[in-house]
Coordinates of C-alpha atoms and ligand atoms in Angstrom, one line a residue:
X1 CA 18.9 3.7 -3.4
X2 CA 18.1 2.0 -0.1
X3 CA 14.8 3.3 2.0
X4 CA 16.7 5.3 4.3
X5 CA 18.5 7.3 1.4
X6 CA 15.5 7.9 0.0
X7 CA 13.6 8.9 4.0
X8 CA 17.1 11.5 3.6
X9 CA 16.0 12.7 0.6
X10 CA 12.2 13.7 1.2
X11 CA 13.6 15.6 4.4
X12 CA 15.9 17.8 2.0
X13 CA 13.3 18.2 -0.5
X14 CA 10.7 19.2 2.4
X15 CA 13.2 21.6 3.7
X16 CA 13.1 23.5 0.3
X17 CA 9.6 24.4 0.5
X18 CA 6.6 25.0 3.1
X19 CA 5.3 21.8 3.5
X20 CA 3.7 18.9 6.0
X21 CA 3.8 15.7 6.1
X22 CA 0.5 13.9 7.6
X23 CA 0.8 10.4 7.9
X24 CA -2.1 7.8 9.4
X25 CA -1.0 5.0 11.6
X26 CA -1.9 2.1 9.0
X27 CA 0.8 3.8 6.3
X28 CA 3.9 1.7 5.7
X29 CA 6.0 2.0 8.4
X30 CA 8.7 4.1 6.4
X31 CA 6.6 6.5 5.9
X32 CA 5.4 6.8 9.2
X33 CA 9.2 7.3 10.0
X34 CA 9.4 10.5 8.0
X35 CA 5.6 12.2 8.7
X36 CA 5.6 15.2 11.0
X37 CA 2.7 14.1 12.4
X38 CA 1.0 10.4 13.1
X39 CA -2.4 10.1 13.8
X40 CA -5.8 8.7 13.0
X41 CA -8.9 10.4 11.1
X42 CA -9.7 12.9 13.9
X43 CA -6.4 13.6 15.3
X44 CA -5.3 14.2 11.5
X45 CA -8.6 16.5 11.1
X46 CA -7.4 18.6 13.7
X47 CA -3.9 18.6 12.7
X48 CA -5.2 19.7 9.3
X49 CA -7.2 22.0 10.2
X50 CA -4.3 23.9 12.5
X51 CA -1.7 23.7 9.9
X52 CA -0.6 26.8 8.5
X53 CA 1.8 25.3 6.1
X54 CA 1.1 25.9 2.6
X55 CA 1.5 21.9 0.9
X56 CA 0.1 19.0 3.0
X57 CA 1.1 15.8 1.5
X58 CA -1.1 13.1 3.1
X59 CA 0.2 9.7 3.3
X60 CA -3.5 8.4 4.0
X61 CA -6.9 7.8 1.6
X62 CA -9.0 9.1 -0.7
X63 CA -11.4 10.3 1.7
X64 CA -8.5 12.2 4.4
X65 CA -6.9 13.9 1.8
X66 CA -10.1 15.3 0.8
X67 CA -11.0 16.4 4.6
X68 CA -7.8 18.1 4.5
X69 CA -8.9 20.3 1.4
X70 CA -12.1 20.9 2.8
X71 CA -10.9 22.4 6.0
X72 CA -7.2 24.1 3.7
X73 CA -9.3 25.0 0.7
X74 CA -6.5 27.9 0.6
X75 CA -4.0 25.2 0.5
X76 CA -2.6 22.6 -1.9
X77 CA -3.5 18.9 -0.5
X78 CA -1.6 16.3 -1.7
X79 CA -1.8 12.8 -2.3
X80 CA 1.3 10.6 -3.1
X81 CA -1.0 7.8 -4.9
X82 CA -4.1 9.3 -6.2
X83 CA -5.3 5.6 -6.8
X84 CA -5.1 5.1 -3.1
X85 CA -9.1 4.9 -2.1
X86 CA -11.4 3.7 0.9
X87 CA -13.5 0.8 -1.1
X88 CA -15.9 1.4 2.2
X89 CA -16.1 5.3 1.7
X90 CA -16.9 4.5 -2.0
X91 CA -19.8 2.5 -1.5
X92 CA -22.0 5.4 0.2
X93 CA -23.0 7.7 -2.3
X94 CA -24.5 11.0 -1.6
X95 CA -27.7 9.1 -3.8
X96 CA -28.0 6.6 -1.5
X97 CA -27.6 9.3 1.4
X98 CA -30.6 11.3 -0.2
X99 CA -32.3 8.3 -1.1
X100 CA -32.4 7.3 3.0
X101 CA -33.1 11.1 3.8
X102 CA -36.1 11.0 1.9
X103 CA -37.5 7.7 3.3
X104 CA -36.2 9.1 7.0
X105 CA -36.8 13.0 6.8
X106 CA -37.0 13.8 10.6
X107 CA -34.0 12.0 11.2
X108 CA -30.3 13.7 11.3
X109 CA -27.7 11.9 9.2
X110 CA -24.5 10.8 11.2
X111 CA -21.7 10.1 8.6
X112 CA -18.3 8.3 9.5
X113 CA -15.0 10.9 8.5
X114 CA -14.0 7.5 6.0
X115 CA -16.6 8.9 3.4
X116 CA -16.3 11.1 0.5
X117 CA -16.8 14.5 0.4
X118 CA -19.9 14.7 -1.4
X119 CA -21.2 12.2 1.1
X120 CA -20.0 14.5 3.5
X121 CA -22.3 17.2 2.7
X122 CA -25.4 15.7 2.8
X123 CA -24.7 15.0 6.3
X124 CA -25.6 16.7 9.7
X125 CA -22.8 15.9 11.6
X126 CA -19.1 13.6 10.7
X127 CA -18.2 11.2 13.3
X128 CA -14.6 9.0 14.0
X129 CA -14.5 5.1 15.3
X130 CA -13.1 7.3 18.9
X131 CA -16.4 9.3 19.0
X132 CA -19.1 7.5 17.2
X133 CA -21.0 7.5 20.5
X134 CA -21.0 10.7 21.8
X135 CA -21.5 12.3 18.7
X136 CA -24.9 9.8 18.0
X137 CA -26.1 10.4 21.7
X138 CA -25.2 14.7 21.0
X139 CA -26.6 14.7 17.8
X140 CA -30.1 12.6 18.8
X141 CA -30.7 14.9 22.2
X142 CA -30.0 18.3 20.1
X143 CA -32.3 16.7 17.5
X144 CA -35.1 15.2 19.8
X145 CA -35.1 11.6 18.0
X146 CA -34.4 8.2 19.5
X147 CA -33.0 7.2 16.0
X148 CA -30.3 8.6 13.7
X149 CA -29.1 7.4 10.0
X150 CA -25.6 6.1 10.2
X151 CA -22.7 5.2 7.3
X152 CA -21.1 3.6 5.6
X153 CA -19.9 1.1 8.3
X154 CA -23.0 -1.0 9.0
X155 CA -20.4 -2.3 12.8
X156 CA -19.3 0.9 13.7
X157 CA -23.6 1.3 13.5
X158 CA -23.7 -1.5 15.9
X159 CA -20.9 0.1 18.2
X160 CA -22.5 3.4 18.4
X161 CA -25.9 1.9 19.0
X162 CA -24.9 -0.3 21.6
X163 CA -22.6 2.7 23.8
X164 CA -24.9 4.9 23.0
X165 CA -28.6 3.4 23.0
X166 CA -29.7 5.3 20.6
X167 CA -30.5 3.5 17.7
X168 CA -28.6 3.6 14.2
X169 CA -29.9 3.1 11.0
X170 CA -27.2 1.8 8.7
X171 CA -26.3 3.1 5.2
X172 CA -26.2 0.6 4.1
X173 CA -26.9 -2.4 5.8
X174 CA -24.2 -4.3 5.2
X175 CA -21.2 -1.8 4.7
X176 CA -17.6 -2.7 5.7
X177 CA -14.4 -2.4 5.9
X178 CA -12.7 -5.2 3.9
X179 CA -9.7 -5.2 6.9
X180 CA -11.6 -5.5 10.5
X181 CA -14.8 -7.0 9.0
X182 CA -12.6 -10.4 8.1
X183 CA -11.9 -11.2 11.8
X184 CA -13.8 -13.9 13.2
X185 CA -14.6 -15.6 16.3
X186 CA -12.2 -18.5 15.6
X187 CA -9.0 -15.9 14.7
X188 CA -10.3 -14.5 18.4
X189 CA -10.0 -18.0 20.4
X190 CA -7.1 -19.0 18.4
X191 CA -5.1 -16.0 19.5
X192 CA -6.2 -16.1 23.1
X193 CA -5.3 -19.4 23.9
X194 CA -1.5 -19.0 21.8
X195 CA -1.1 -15.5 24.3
X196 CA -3.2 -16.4 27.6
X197 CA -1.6 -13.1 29.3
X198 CA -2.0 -10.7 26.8
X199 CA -5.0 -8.0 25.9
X200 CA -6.6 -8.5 23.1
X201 CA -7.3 -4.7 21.4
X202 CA -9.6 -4.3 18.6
X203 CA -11.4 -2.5 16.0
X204 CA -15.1 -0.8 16.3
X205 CA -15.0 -1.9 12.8
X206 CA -14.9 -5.5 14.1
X207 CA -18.2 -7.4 13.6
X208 CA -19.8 -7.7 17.3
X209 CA -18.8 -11.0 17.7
X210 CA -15.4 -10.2 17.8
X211 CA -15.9 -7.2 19.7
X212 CA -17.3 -8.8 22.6
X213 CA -14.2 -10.9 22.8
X214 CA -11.9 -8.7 23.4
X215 CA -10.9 -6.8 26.4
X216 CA -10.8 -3.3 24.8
X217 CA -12.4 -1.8 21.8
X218 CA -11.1 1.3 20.0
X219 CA -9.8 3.5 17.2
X220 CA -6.4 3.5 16.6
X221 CA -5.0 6.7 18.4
X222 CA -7.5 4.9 21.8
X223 CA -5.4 1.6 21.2
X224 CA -2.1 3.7 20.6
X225 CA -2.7 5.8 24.1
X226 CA -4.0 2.5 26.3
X227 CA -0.6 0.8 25.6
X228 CA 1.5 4.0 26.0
X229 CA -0.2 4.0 29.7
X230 CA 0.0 0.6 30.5
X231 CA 2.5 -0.5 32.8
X232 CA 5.3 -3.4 32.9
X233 CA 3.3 -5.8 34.6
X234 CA 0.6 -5.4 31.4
X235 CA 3.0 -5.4 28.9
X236 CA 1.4 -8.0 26.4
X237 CA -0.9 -7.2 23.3
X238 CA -3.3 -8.6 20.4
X239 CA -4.0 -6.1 17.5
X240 CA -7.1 -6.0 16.1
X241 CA -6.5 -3.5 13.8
X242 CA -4.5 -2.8 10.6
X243 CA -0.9 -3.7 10.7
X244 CA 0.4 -0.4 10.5
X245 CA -0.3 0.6 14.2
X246 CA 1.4 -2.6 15.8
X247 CA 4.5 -1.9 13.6
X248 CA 4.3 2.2 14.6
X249 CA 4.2 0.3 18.4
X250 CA 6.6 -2.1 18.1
X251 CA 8.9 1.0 17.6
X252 CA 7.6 3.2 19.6
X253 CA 7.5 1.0 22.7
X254 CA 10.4 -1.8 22.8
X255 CA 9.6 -3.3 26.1
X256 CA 5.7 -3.8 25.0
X257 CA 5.3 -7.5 23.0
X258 CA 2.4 -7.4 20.1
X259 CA 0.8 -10.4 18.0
X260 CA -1.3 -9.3 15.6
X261 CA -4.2 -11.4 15.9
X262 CA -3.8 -12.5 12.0
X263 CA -1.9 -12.1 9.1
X264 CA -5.3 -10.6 6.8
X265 CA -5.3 -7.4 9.2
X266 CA -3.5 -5.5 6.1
X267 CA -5.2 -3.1 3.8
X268 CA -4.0 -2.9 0.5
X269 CA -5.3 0.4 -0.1
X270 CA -2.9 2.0 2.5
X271 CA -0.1 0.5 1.4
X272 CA -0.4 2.0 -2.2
X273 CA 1.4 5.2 -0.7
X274 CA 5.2 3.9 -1.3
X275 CA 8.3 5.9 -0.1
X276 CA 9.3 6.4 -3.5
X277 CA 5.8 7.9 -4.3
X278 CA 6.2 10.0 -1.3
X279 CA 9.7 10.9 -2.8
X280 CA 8.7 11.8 -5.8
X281 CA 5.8 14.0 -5.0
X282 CA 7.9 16.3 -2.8
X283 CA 9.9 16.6 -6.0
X284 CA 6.5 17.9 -8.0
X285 CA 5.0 19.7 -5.2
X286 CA 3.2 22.1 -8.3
X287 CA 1.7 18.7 -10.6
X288 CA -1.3 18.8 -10.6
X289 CA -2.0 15.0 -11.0
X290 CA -1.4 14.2 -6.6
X291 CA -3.8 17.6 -6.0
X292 CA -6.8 16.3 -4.0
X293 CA -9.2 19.4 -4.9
X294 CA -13.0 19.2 -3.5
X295 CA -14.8 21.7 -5.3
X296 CA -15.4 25.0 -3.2
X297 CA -19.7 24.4 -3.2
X298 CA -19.3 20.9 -1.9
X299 CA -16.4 21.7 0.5
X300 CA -18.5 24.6 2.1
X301 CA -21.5 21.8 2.6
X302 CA -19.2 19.3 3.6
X303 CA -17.1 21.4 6.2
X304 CA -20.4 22.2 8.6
X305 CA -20.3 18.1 9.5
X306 CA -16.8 18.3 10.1
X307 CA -17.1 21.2 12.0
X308 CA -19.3 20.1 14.2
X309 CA -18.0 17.2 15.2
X310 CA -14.5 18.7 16.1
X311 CA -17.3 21.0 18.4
X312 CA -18.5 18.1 20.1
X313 CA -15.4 16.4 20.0
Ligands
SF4_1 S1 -8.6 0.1 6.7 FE1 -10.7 -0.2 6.0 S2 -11.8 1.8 6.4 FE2 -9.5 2.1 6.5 S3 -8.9 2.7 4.4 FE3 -8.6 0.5 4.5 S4 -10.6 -0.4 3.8 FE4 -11.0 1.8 4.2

Protein backbone atom coordinates (compact mmCIF):
# COMPACT_ATOMS: atom_id res chain seq x y z
CA UNK A 1 0.00 0.00 0.00
CA UNK A 2 1.81 3.17 -0.92
CA UNK A 3 1.89 6.27 1.83
CA UNK A 4 -0.80 8.14 0.20
CA UNK A 5 -3.23 5.04 0.27
CA UNK A 6 -2.62 4.56 3.53
CA UNK A 7 -2.85 9.01 4.42
CA UNK A 8 -6.63 7.90 2.46
CA UNK A 9 -7.24 5.51 4.70
CA UNK A 10 -6.71 7.21 8.26
CA UNK A 11 -9.10 10.04 6.83
CA UNK A 12 -11.90 7.29 6.27
CA UNK A 13 -11.23 5.75 9.48
CA UNK A 14 -11.28 9.26 11.26
CA UNK A 15 -14.41 10.05 9.61
CA UNK A 16 -16.07 7.06 11.40
CA UNK A 17 -15.56 8.29 14.79
CA UNK A 18 -15.03 11.74 16.86
CA UNK A 19 -11.54 12.12 16.69
CA UNK A 20 -8.31 14.72 16.23
CA UNK A 21 -5.46 14.41 14.93
CA UNK A 22 -2.47 16.61 16.73
CA UNK A 23 0.55 16.45 15.05
CA UNK A 24 4.06 18.46 16.17
CA UNK A 25 6.19 19.98 13.55
CA UNK A 26 9.26 17.51 13.95
CA UNK A 27 6.69 14.29 13.02
CA UNK A 28 7.51 12.63 9.74
CA UNK A 29 6.36 14.70 7.22
CA UNK A 30 3.43 12.24 6.16
CA UNK A 31 1.99 12.54 9.05
CA UNK A 32 2.09 16.07 9.33
CA UNK A 33 0.18 15.86 5.88
CA UNK A 34 -2.82 14.15 7.55
CA UNK A 35 -2.98 16.08 11.28
CA UNK A 36 -5.75 18.56 11.69
CA UNK A 37 -3.62 20.61 13.48
CA UNK A 38 0.38 21.44 13.32
CA UNK A 39 1.96 23.00 16.01
CA UNK A 40 4.66 23.04 18.71
CA UNK A 41 4.27 22.24 22.60
CA UNK A 42 2.22 25.41 23.38
CA UNK A 43 0.30 25.84 20.38
CA UNK A 44 -0.64 22.05 20.78
CA UNK A 45 -1.47 22.73 24.69
CA UNK A 46 -3.94 25.14 23.60
CA UNK A 47 -5.28 23.14 20.87
CA UNK A 48 -5.75 20.43 23.35
CA UNK A 49 -7.06 22.06 25.70
CA UNK A 50 -10.01 23.64 23.22
CA UNK A 51 -10.75 20.37 21.62
CA UNK A 52 -14.06 19.06 22.21
CA UNK A 53 -13.51 15.88 20.29
CA UNK A 54 -13.70 12.83 22.13
CA UNK A 55 -10.16 10.75 20.80
CA UNK A 56 -6.93 12.85 20.32
CA UNK A 57 -4.40 10.83 18.64
CA UNK A 58 -1.07 12.71 19.20
CA UNK A 59 1.53 12.21 16.63
CA UNK A 60 4.23 13.81 19.24
CA UNK A 61 6.13 12.42 22.73
CA UNK A 62 5.70 10.91 25.68
CA UNK A 63 5.48 13.98 27.60
CA UNK A 64 2.63 15.96 24.93
CA UNK A 65 0.44 13.18 24.88
CA UNK A 66 0.39 13.20 28.61
CA UNK A 67 -0.32 17.18 28.68
CA UNK A 68 -3.10 16.40 26.50
CA UNK A 69 -4.68 13.96 29.15
CA UNK A 70 -4.02 16.25 31.78
CA UNK A 71 -5.91 19.13 30.33
CA UNK A 72 -8.89 16.03 28.46
CA UNK A 73 -8.85 13.82 31.51
CA UNK A 74 -12.62 13.22 30.21
CA UNK A 75 -11.08 12.18 26.98
CA UNK A 76 -9.12 9.30 25.51
CA UNK A 77 -5.46 10.49 24.46
CA UNK A 78 -3.70 8.55 22.20
CA UNK A 79 -0.36 7.70 21.28
CA UNK A 80 0.45 5.84 17.95
CA UNK A 81 3.96 4.48 19.46
CA UNK A 82 3.82 4.30 23.12
CA UNK A 83 7.72 3.71 22.96
CA UNK A 84 7.98 7.07 21.51
CA UNK A 85 9.68 9.18 24.64
CA UNK A 86 11.62 12.59 25.30
CA UNK A 87 15.12 10.99 26.67
CA UNK A 88 15.50 14.83 28.09
CA UNK A 89 11.91 14.79 29.86
CA UNK A 90 13.06 11.45 31.33
CA UNK A 91 16.08 12.54 33.00
CA UNK A 92 14.12 15.01 35.50
CA UNK A 93 12.43 13.13 37.94
CA UNK A 94 9.95 14.54 40.35
CA UNK A 95 13.03 13.17 43.09
CA UNK A 96 15.38 15.16 41.73
CA UNK A 97 12.67 18.14 41.52
CA UNK A 98 12.06 17.64 45.35
CA UNK A 99 15.48 16.98 46.01
CA UNK A 100 16.32 20.82 44.48
CA UNK A 101 13.09 22.13 46.36
CA UNK A 102 14.39 21.17 49.51
CA UNK A 103 17.92 22.59 49.11
CA UNK A 104 16.07 25.83 47.39
CA UNK A 105 12.75 26.25 49.40
CA UNK A 106 12.02 29.98 48.79
CA UNK A 107 12.53 29.54 45.27
CA UNK A 108 9.48 28.79 42.59
CA UNK A 109 10.21 25.90 40.30
CA UNK A 110 9.95 26.71 36.44
CA UNK A 111 9.56 23.47 34.52
CA UNK A 112 9.82 23.13 30.57
CA UNK A 113 6.26 21.54 28.95
CA UNK A 114 9.03 18.50 27.58
CA UNK A 115 8.73 16.94 31.09
CA UNK A 116 6.69 14.32 32.54
CA UNK A 117 3.78 14.66 34.28
CA UNK A 118 4.78 13.76 37.58
CA UNK A 119 7.59 16.31 37.04
CA UNK A 120 4.98 18.48 36.20
CA UNK A 121 3.31 18.63 39.46
CA UNK A 122 5.95 19.46 41.60
CA UNK A 123 6.24 22.51 39.67
CA UNK A 124 4.91 26.24 40.07
CA UNK A 125 4.53 27.14 36.83
CA UNK A 126 5.33 25.01 32.94
CA UNK A 127 7.08 27.01 30.52
CA UNK A 128 7.74 26.54 26.26
CA UNK A 129 11.26 27.32 24.36
CA UNK A 130 8.63 30.59 22.87
CA UNK A 131 8.01 31.83 26.47
CA UNK A 132 10.77 30.66 28.70
CA UNK A 133 11.44 34.30 29.38
CA UNK A 134 8.42 35.88 30.19
CA UNK A 135 7.25 33.27 32.21
CA UNK A 136 10.87 33.22 34.46
CA UNK A 137 10.65 37.21 34.58
CA UNK A 138 6.40 36.72 35.65
CA UNK A 139 7.02 34.02 37.80
CA UNK A 140 10.30 35.72 39.79
CA UNK A 141 8.31 39.42 40.22
CA UNK A 142 4.94 37.50 41.47
CA UNK A 143 7.34 35.51 43.69
CA UNK A 144 9.76 38.34 44.86
CA UNK A 145 13.18 36.27 44.11
CA UNK A 146 16.01 37.17 41.77
CA UNK A 147 16.43 33.41 41.15
CA UNK A 148 14.18 30.57 40.01
CA UNK A 149 14.85 26.59 39.63
CA UNK A 150 14.72 25.64 36.02
CA UNK A 151 14.52 21.98 33.97
CA UNK A 152 15.34 19.75 32.48
CA UNK A 153 17.11 21.79 29.67
CA UNK A 154 20.27 23.11 31.33
CA UNK A 155 20.42 25.85 27.53
CA UNK A 156 16.98 26.69 27.42
CA UNK A 157 18.28 27.79 31.47
CA UNK A 158 20.85 29.84 29.75
CA UNK A 159 18.27 31.43 27.18
CA UNK A 160 15.85 32.32 29.78
CA UNK A 161 18.56 33.78 32.08
CA UNK A 162 20.13 35.77 29.62
CA UNK A 163 16.41 37.44 28.09
CA UNK A 164 15.31 37.53 31.08
CA UNK A 165 18.05 38.50 33.78
CA UNK A 166 16.79 36.69 36.23
CA UNK A 167 18.85 33.93 37.10
CA UNK A 168 18.13 30.03 36.50
CA UNK A 169 19.06 27.32 38.37
CA UNK A 170 19.31 24.22 36.22
CA UNK A 171 17.80 20.83 36.97
CA UNK A 172 20.10 19.41 36.23
CA UNK A 173 23.12 21.04 35.26
CA UNK A 174 23.88 19.52 32.31
CA UNK A 175 20.42 18.41 30.73
CA UNK A 176 19.84 18.23 27.00
CA UNK A 177 18.28 17.60 24.20
CA UNK A 178 20.23 14.94 22.27
CA UNK A 179 19.04 16.91 18.71
CA UNK A 180 20.01 20.86 19.22
CA UNK A 181 22.70 20.18 21.96
CA UNK A 182 24.93 18.39 19.02
CA UNK A 183 25.31 21.71 17.02
CA UNK A 184 28.56 23.24 17.19
CA UNK A 185 30.40 26.33 16.36
CA UNK A 186 32.16 24.72 13.38
CA UNK A 187 28.49 23.16 11.81
CA UNK A 188 27.70 27.25 12.40
CA UNK A 189 30.72 28.74 10.20
CA UNK A 190 30.55 25.92 7.87
CA UNK A 191 27.01 26.69 6.87
CA UNK A 192 27.44 30.40 6.80
CA UNK A 193 30.15 30.58 4.55
CA UNK A 194 28.31 27.58 1.95
CA UNK A 195 24.89 30.16 2.18
CA UNK A 196 26.42 33.86 2.68
CA UNK A 197 22.83 35.31 2.07
CA UNK A 198 20.74 33.28 4.09
CA UNK A 199 19.41 33.57 7.97
CA UNK A 200 20.62 31.20 10.00
CA UNK A 201 17.39 30.19 12.58
CA UNK A 202 18.00 28.16 15.56
CA UNK A 203 17.04 26.37 18.59
CA UNK A 204 16.95 27.92 22.37
CA UNK A 205 17.98 24.40 22.87
CA UNK A 206 21.14 25.27 21.05
CA UNK A 207 24.27 25.51 23.44
CA UNK A 208 25.04 29.44 23.62
CA UNK A 209 27.75 29.31 21.39
CA UNK A 210 25.65 28.48 18.66
CA UNK A 211 23.04 30.78 19.67
CA UNK A 212 24.98 33.74 19.45
CA UNK A 213 25.70 32.88 15.86
CA UNK A 214 22.77 32.98 14.54
CA UNK A 215 20.57 35.77 13.42
CA UNK A 216 17.42 34.61 15.14
CA UNK A 217 16.67 32.27 17.99
CA UNK A 218 13.35 30.48 18.52
CA UNK A 219 10.86 27.70 19.06
CA UNK A 220 9.60 26.11 16.24
CA UNK A 221 6.02 27.80 15.66
CA UNK A 222 8.63 31.53 16.15
CA UNK A 223 10.84 30.09 13.26
CA UNK A 224 7.60 28.75 11.35
CA UNK A 225 5.86 32.52 11.64
CA UNK A 226 9.41 34.64 10.87
CA UNK A 227 9.63 32.82 7.48
CA UNK A 228 5.84 32.97 6.71
CA UNK A 229 6.44 36.93 7.16
CA UNK A 230 9.50 37.34 5.46
CA UNK A 231 9.53 38.78 2.13
CA UNK A 232 11.03 37.72 -1.47
CA UNK A 233 14.04 39.73 -1.13
CA UNK A 234 14.72 37.49 2.34
CA UNK A 235 13.88 34.42 0.95
CA UNK A 236 17.01 32.18 2.17
CA UNK A 237 17.18 30.01 5.44
CA UNK A 238 19.42 27.74 7.89
CA UNK A 239 17.46 25.44 10.24
CA UNK A 240 18.66 24.95 13.45
CA UNK A 241 16.10 22.86 14.57
CA UNK A 242 14.81 19.26 13.98
CA UNK A 243 14.22 18.23 10.40
CA UNK A 244 10.68 18.06 10.53
CA UNK A 245 9.93 21.86 10.54
CA UNK A 246 12.23 22.58 7.35
CA UNK A 247 10.39 19.68 5.47
CA UNK A 248 6.70 21.06 6.94
CA UNK A 249 8.38 24.56 5.21
CA UNK A 250 9.72 23.38 2.28
CA UNK A 251 5.91 22.54 1.53
CA UNK A 252 4.39 25.03 2.98
CA UNK A 253 6.42 27.85 1.25
CA UNK A 254 7.80 26.83 -2.36
CA UNK A 255 9.44 30.11 -3.21
CA UNK A 256 11.47 30.08 0.35
CA UNK A 257 15.05 27.89 -0.07
CA UNK A 258 16.10 25.98 3.35
CA UNK A 259 19.52 24.14 4.26
CA UNK A 260 19.45 22.49 7.23
CA UNK A 261 22.44 23.41 8.91
CA UNK A 262 23.46 19.48 9.33
CA UNK A 263 22.33 16.25 8.66
CA UNK A 264 22.33 15.09 12.89
CA UNK A 265 19.37 17.67 13.35
CA UNK A 266 16.96 14.39 13.39
CA UNK A 267 15.43 12.95 16.50
CA UNK A 268 14.89 9.49 16.45
CA UNK A 269 12.35 9.60 19.02
CA UNK A 270 9.87 11.55 16.80
CA UNK A 271 10.17 9.61 14.09
CA UNK A 272 9.02 6.33 15.90
CA UNK A 273 5.38 7.58 15.13
CA UNK A 274 5.08 5.83 11.48
CA UNK A 275 1.98 6.30 9.16
CA UNK A 276 1.22 2.80 9.47
CA UNK A 277 1.22 3.22 13.34
CA UNK A 278 -0.97 6.11 12.88
CA UNK A 279 -3.13 3.87 10.60
CA UNK A 280 -3.48 1.29 12.64
CA UNK A 281 -4.37 3.12 15.80
CA UNK A 282 -7.38 4.84 14.22
CA UNK A 283 -8.38 1.25 13.50
CA UNK A 284 -8.23 0.44 17.50
CA UNK A 285 -9.35 3.66 18.68
CA UNK A 286 -10.78 1.46 22.07
CA UNK A 287 -7.05 -0.63 22.81
CA UNK A 288 -5.96 0.20 25.55
CA UNK A 289 -2.22 -0.38 24.81
CA UNK A 290 -1.82 3.56 22.67
CA UNK A 291 -3.99 5.14 25.89
CA UNK A 292 -1.67 7.85 27.47
CA UNK A 293 -3.62 7.87 30.98
CA UNK A 294 -1.96 10.25 33.81
CA UNK A 295 -3.59 9.35 36.87
CA UNK A 296 -6.37 11.82 38.06
CA UNK A 297 -4.16 12.95 41.61
CA UNK A 298 -1.17 13.75 39.55
CA UNK A 299 -3.09 15.37 36.57
CA UNK A 300 -4.91 17.68 39.06
CA UNK A 301 -1.22 18.79 40.51
CA UNK A 302 0.17 18.85 37.23
CA UNK A 303 -2.64 20.99 35.45
CA UNK A 304 -2.10 24.23 37.93
CA UNK A 305 1.56 24.62 36.01
CA UNK A 306 0.04 24.32 32.88
CA UNK A 307 -2.55 26.44 33.57
CA UNK A 308 -0.69 29.03 34.51
CA UNK A 309 1.38 29.34 31.98
CA UNK A 310 -1.37 29.43 29.18
CA UNK A 311 -2.39 32.63 31.76
CA UNK A 312 0.69 34.27 31.30
CA UNK A 313 1.10 33.19 27.92
S1 LIG B 1 13.79 17.00 19.81
FE1 LIG B 1 14.87 16.87 21.78
S2 LIG B 1 13.43 17.69 23.31
FE2 LIG B 1 12.25 17.18 21.43
S3 LIG B 1 11.54 15.09 21.78
FE3 LIG B 1 13.46 14.92 20.62
S4 LIG B 1 15.00 14.68 22.28
FE4 LIG B 1 13.15 15.45 23.27
Amino acid sequence: MSVKQIQEEILKLKKRSDTIILAHYYQPIEIQEIADHLGDSLGLSRLAKETNSEYIVFAGVDFMAETASILNQDKHVLIPNPESCCPMAAYLTAQKVRDFKSQYPNLPVVVYVNSTAETKAESNICCTSSNAARIVKRISESGNTDAVLFGPDANLADYAEQKSGIKCIKMPEKGNCYVHSQLTIEDMKKIKAQYPNSQILVHPECIREVRELADFVGSTAQMYNLVKKSNNNNSEFCIGTERGLLERMTQDFPNKEFHLIHEKLLCYNMKKNTIELMRYVLDHLDDPMFEVKVPPEIAKRALRPIEKMLEYS
